[in-house]
mmCIF file of C-alpha atoms and ligand atoms in Angstrom:
data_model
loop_
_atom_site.group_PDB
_atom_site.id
_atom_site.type_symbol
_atom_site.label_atom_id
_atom_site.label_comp_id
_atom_site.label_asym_id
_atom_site.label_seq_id
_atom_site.Cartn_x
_atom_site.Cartn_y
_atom_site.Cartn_z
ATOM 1 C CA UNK A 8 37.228 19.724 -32.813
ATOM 2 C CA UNK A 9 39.795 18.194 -34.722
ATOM 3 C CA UNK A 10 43.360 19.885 -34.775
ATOM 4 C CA UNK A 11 46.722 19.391 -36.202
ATOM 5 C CA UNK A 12 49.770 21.376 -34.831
ATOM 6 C CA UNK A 13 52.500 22.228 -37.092
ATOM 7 C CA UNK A 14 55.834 23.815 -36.919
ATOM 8 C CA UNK A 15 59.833 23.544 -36.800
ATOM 9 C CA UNK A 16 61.063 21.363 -33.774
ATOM 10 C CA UNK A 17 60.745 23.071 -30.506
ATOM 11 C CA UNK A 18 58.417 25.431 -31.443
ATOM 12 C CA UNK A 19 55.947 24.338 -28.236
ATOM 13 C CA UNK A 20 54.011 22.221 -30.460
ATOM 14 C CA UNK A 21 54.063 19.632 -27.785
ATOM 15 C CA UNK A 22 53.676 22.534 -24.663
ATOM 16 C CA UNK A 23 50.589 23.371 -25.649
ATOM 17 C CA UNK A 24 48.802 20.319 -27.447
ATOM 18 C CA UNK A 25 48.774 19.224 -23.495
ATOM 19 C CA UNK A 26 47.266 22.093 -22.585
ATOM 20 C CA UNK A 27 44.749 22.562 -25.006
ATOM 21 C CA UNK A 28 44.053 18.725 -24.974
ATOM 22 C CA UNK A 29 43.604 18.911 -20.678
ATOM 23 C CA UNK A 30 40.870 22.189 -21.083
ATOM 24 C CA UNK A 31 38.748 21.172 -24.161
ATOM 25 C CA UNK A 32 39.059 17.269 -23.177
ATOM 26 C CA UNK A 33 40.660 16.311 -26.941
ATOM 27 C CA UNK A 34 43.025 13.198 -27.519
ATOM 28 C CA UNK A 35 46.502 14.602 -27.664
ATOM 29 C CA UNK A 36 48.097 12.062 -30.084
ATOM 30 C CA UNK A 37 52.236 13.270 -30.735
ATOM 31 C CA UNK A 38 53.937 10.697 -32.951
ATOM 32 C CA UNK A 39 57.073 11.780 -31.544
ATOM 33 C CA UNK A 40 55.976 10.669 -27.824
ATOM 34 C CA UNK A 41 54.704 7.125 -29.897
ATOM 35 C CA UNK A 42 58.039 6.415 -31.411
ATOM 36 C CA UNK A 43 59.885 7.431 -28.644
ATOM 37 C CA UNK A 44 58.024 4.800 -26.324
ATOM 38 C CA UNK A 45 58.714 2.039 -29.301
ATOM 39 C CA UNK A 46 62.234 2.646 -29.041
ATOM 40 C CA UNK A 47 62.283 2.358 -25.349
ATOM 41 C CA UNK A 48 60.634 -0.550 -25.511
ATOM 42 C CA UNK A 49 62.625 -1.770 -27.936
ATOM 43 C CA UNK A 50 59.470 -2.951 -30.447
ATOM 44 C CA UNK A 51 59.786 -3.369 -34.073
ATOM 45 C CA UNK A 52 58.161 0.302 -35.026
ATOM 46 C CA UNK A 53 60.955 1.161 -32.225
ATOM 47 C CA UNK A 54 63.699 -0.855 -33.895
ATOM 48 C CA UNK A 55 63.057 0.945 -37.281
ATOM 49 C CA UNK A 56 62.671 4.348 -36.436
ATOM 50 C CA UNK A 57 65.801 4.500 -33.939
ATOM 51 C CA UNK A 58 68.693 5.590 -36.813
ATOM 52 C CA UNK A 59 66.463 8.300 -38.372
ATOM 53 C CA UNK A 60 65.274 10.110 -34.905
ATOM 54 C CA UNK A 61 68.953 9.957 -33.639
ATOM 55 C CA UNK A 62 69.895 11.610 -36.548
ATOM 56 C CA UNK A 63 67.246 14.328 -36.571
ATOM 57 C CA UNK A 64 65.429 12.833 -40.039
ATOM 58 C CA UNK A 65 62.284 11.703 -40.671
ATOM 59 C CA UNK A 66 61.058 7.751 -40.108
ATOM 60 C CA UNK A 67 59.689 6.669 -43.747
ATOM 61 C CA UNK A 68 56.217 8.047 -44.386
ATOM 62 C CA UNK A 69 55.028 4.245 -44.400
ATOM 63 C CA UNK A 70 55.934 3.952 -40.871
ATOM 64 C CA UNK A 71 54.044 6.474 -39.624
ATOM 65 C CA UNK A 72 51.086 6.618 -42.348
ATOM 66 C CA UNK A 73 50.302 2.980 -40.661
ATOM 67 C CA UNK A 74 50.365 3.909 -37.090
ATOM 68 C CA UNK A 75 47.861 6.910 -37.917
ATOM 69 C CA UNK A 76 46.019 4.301 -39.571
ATOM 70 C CA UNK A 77 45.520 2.206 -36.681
ATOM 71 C CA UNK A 78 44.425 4.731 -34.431
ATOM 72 C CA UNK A 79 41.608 6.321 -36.882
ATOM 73 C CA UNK A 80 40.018 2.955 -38.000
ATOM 74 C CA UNK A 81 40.139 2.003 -33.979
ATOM 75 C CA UNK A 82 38.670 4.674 -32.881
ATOM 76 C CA UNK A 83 41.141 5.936 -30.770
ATOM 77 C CA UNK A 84 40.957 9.661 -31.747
ATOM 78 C CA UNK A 85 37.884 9.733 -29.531
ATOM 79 C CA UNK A 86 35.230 12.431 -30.349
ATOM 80 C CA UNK A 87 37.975 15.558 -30.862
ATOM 81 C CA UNK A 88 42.031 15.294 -31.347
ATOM 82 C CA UNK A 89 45.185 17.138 -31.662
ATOM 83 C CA UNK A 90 47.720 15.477 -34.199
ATOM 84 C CA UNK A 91 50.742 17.091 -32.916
ATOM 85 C CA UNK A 92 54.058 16.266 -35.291
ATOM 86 C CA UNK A 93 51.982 14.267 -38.119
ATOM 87 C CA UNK A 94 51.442 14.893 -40.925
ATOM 88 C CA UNK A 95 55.467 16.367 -42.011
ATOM 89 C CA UNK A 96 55.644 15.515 -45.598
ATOM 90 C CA UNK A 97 52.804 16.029 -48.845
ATOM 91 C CA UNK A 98 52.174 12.043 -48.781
ATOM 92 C CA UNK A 99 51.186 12.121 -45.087
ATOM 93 C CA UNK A 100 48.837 14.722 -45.215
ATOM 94 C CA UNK A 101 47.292 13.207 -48.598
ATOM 95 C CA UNK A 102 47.127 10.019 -46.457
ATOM 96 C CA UNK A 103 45.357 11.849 -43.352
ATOM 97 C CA UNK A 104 42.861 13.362 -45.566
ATOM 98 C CA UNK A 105 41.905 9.732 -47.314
ATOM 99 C CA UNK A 106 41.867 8.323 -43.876
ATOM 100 C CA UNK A 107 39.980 10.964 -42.561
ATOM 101 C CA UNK A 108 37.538 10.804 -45.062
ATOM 102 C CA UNK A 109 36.837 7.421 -45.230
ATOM 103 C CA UNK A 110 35.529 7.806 -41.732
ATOM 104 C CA UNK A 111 33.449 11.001 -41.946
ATOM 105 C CA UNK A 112 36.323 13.143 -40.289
ATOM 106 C CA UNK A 113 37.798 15.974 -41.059
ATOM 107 C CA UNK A 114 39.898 18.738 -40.211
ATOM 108 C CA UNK A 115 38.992 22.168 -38.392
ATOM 109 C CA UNK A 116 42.528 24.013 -37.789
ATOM 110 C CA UNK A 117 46.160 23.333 -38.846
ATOM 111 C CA UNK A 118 47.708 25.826 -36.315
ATOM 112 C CA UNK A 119 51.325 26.244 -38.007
ATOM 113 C CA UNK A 120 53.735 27.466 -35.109
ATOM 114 C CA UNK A 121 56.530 30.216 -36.281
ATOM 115 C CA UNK A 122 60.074 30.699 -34.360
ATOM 116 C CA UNK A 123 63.375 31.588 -35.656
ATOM 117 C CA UNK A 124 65.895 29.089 -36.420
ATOM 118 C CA UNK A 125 68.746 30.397 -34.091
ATOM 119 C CA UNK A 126 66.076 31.193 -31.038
ATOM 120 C CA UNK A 127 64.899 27.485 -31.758
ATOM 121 C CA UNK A 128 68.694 26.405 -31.284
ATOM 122 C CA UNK A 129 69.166 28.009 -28.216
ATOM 123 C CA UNK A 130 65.535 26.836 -26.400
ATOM 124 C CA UNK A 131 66.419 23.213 -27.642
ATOM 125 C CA UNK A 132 69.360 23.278 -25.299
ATOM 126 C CA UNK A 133 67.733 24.173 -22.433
ATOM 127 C CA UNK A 134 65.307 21.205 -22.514
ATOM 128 C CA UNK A 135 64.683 18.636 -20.147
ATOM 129 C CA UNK A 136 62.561 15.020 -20.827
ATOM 130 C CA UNK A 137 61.127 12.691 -18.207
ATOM 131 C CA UNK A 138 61.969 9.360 -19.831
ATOM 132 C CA UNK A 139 59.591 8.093 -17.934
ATOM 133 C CA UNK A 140 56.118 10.409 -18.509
ATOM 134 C CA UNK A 141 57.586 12.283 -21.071
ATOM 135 C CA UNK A 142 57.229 15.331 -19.489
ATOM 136 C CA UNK A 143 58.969 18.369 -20.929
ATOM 137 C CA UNK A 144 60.956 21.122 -19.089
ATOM 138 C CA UNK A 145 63.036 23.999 -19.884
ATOM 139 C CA UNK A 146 65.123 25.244 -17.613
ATOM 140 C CA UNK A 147 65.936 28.837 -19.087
ATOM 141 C CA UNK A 148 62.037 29.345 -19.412
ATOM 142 C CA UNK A 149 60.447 30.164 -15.727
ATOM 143 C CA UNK A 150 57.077 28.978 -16.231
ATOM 144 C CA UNK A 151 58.807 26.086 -17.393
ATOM 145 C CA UNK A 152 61.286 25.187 -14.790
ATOM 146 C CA UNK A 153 61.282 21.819 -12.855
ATOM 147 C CA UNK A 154 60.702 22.578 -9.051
ATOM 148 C CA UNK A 155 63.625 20.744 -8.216
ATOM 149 C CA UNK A 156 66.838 20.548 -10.596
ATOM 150 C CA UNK A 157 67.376 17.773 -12.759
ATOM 151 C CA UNK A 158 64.054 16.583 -11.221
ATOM 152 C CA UNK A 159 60.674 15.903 -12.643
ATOM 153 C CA UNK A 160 58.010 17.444 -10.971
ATOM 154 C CA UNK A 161 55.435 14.600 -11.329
ATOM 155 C CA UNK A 162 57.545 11.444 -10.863
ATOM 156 C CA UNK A 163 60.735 12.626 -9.388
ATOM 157 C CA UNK A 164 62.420 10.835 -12.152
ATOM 158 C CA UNK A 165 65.810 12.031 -12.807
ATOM 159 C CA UNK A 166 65.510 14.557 -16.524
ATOM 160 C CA UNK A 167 67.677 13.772 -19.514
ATOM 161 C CA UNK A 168 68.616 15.553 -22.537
ATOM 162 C CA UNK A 169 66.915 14.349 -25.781
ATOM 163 C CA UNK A 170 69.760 12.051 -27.856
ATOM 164 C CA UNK A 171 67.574 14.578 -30.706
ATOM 165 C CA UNK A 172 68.578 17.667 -29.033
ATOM 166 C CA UNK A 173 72.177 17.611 -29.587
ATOM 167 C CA UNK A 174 73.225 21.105 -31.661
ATOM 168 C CA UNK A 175 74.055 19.299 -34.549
ATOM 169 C CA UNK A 176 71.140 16.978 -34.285
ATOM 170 C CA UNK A 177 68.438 20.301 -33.967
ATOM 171 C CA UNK A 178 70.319 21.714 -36.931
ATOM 172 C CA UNK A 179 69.709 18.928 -38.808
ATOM 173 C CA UNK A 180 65.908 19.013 -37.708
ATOM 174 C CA UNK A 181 65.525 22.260 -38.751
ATOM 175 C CA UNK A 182 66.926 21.455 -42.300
ATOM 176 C CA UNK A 183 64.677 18.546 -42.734
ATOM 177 C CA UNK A 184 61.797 20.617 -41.480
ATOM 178 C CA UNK A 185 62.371 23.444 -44.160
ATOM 179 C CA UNK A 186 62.621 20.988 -46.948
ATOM 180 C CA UNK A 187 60.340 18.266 -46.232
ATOM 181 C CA UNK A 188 57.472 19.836 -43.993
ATOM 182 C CA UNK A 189 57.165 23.431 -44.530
ATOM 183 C CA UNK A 190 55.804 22.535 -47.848
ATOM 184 C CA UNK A 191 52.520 21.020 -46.228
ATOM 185 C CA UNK A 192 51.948 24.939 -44.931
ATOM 186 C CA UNK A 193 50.670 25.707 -48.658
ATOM 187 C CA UNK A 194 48.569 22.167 -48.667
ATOM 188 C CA UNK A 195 46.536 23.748 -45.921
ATOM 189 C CA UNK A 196 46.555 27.240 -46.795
ATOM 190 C CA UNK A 197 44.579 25.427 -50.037
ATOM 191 C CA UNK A 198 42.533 24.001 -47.964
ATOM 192 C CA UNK A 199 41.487 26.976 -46.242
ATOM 193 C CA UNK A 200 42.218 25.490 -42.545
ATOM 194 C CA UNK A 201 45.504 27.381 -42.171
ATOM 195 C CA UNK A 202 46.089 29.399 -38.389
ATOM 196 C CA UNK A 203 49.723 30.752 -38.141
ATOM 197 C CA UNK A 204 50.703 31.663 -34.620
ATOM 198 C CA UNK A 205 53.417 33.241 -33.291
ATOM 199 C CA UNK A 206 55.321 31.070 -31.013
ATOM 200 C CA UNK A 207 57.995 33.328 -30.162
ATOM 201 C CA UNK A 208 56.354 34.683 -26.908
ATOM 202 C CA UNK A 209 55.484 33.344 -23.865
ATOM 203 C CA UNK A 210 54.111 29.770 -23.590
ATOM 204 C CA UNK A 211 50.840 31.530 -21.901
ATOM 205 C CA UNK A 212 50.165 34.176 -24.382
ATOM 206 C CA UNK A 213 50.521 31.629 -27.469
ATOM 207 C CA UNK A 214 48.305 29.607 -25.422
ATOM 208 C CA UNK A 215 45.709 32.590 -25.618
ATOM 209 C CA UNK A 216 46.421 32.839 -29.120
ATOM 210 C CA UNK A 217 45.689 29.851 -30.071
ATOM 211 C CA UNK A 218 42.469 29.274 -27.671
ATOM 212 C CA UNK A 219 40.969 32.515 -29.955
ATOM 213 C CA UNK A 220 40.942 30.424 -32.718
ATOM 214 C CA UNK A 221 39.973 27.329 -32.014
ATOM 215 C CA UNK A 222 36.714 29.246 -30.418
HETATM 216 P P1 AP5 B 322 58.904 15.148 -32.364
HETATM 217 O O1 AP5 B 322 58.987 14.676 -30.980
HETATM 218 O O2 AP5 B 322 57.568 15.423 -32.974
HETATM 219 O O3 AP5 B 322 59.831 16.414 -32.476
HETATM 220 P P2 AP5 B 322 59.560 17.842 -33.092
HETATM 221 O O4 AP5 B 322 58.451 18.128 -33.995
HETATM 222 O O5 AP5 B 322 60.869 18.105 -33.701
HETATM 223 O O6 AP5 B 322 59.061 18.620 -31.896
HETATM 224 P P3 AP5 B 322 59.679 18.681 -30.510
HETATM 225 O O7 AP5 B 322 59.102 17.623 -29.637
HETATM 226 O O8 AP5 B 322 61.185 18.725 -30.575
HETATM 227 O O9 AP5 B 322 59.245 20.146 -30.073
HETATM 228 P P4 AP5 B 322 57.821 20.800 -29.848
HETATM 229 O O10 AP5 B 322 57.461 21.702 -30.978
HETATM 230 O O11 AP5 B 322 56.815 19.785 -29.414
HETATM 231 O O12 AP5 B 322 58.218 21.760 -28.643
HETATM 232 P P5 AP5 B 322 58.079 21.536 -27.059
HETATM 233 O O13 AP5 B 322 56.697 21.878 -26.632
HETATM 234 O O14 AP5 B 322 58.659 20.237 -26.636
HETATM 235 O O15 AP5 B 322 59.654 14.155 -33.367
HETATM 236 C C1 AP5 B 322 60.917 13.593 -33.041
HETATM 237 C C2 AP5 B 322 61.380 12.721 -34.195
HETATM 238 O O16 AP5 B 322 60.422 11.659 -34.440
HETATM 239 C C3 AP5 B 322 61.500 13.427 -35.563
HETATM 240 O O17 AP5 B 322 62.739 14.098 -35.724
HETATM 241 C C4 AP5 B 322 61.340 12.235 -36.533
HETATM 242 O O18 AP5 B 322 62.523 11.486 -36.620
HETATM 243 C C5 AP5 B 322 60.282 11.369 -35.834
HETATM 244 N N1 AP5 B 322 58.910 11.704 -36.256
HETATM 245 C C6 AP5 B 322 57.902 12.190 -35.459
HETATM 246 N N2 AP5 B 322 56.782 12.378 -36.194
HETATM 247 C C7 AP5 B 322 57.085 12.025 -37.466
HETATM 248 C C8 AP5 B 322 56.365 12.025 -38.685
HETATM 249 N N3 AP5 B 322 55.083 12.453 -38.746
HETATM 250 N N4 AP5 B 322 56.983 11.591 -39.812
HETATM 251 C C9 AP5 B 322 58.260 11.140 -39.782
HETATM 252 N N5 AP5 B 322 59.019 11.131 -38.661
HETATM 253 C C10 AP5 B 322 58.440 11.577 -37.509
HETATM 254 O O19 AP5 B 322 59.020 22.740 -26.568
HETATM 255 C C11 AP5 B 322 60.409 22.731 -26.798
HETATM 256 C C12 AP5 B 322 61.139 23.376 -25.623
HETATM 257 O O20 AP5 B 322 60.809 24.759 -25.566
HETATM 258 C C13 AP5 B 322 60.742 22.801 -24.251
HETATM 259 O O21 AP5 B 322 61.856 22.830 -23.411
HETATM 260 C C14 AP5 B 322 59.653 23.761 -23.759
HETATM 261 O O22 AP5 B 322 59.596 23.798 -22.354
HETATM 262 C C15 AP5 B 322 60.111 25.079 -24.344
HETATM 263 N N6 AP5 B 322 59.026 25.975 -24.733
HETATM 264 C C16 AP5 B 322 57.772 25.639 -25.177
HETATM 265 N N7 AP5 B 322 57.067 26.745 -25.459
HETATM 266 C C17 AP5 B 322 57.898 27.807 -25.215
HETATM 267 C C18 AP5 B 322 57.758 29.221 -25.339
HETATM 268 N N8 AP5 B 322 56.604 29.775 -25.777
HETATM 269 N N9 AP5 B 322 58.822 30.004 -25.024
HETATM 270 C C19 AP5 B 322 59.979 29.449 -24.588
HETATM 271 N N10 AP5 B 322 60.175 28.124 -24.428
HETATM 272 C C20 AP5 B 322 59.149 27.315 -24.759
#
């Protein structure tokens, strides 16, 4: 089963790609989580993308078209994947199909998540990141709670904010998705692979949701 996950930020894209990737044993590949390791670690994809994450726009299609790249032709999508955050823009999902095709892949789903704007404002500033396993909290959602405050669950490494999920920053996210990714909604809806879920309910009941569909 191969899946992409699409949606403004904070819509639980990432919440439940880790999910659905533990249960049906998929590769849970979130260019976010890959730039946001290159920039730790300071590389040159890291060194590149830096400016445009901190200020809540996209990292040049090229960027990113070439680390998708990578992973298809090495065969590190495995036997089933979830592409969670690629593609944002018409050339990247023109690119994924080539890519795809050239190796015999293709699609099943693009499960597009739907939120409002403002309640997507207010989640982002209740989240919480593990720099170190990238974990994700939220601390006004129960199920989503770390155990201990300011603590993460799995490492006890202390949570920070997202430099990303600054007001101004999300704002500017949510602009940039509207203009430059919402348009890749109608490239699947041609394709007849389109799923739109609403996210705006609790993380187990879109979970359900979108289990339904990919069965
Ligand atoms: P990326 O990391 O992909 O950010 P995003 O798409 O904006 O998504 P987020 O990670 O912010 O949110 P999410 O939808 O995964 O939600 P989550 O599950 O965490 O990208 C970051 C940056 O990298 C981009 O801005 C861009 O610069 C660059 N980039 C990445 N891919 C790119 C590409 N293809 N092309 C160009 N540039 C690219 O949940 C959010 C919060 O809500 C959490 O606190 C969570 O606990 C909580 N939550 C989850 N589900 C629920 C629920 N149902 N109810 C209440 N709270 C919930």
């Amino acid at each position: 089963m191969n899946l992409i996950f699409l949606g403004p930020p904070g819509s639980g894209k990432g919440t439940q790609a880790l999910k659905l990737s533990q249960q049906e044993s998929l590769i849970h590949l979130s260019t976010g989580d890959v730039l946001r390791e290159a920039v730790k670690n300071e590389t040159e994809l890291g060194k590149k993308a830096k400016e445009y994450m901190n200020a809540g726009n996209l990292v040049p299609d090229a960027l990113i078209v070439g680390l998708i790249q990578e992973k298809i032709k090495n065969g590190h999508l495995g036997n089933g994947f979830i592409l969670d955050g690629f593609p944002r823009t018409i050339p990247q999902a023109e690119a994924l199909k080539r890519m795809l095709e050239e190796q015999s892949l293709k699609l099943d789903f693009a499960i597009c998540f739907h939120v409002e704007d403002d309640k997507i404002v207010k989640r982002m500033a209740g989240r919480r990141f593990c720099p170190v396993c990238q974990t994700t909290y939220n601390i006004y959602v129960e199920d989503a709670k770390p155990k201990n405050d300011g603590k993460c669950d799995k490492d006890n490494e202390d949570l920070i904010i997202r430099s990303d999920d600054l007001e101004d920053v999300v704002r500017n996210r949510l602009v940039v998705y509207h203009k430059q990714t919402k348009p890749i909604v109608e490239f699947y809806r041609n394709e007849s692979i389109l799923v739109e879920i609403d996210a705006d309910r609790a993380p187990e009941e879109v979970f359900n949701s979108i289990l339904e569909t990919v069965k």
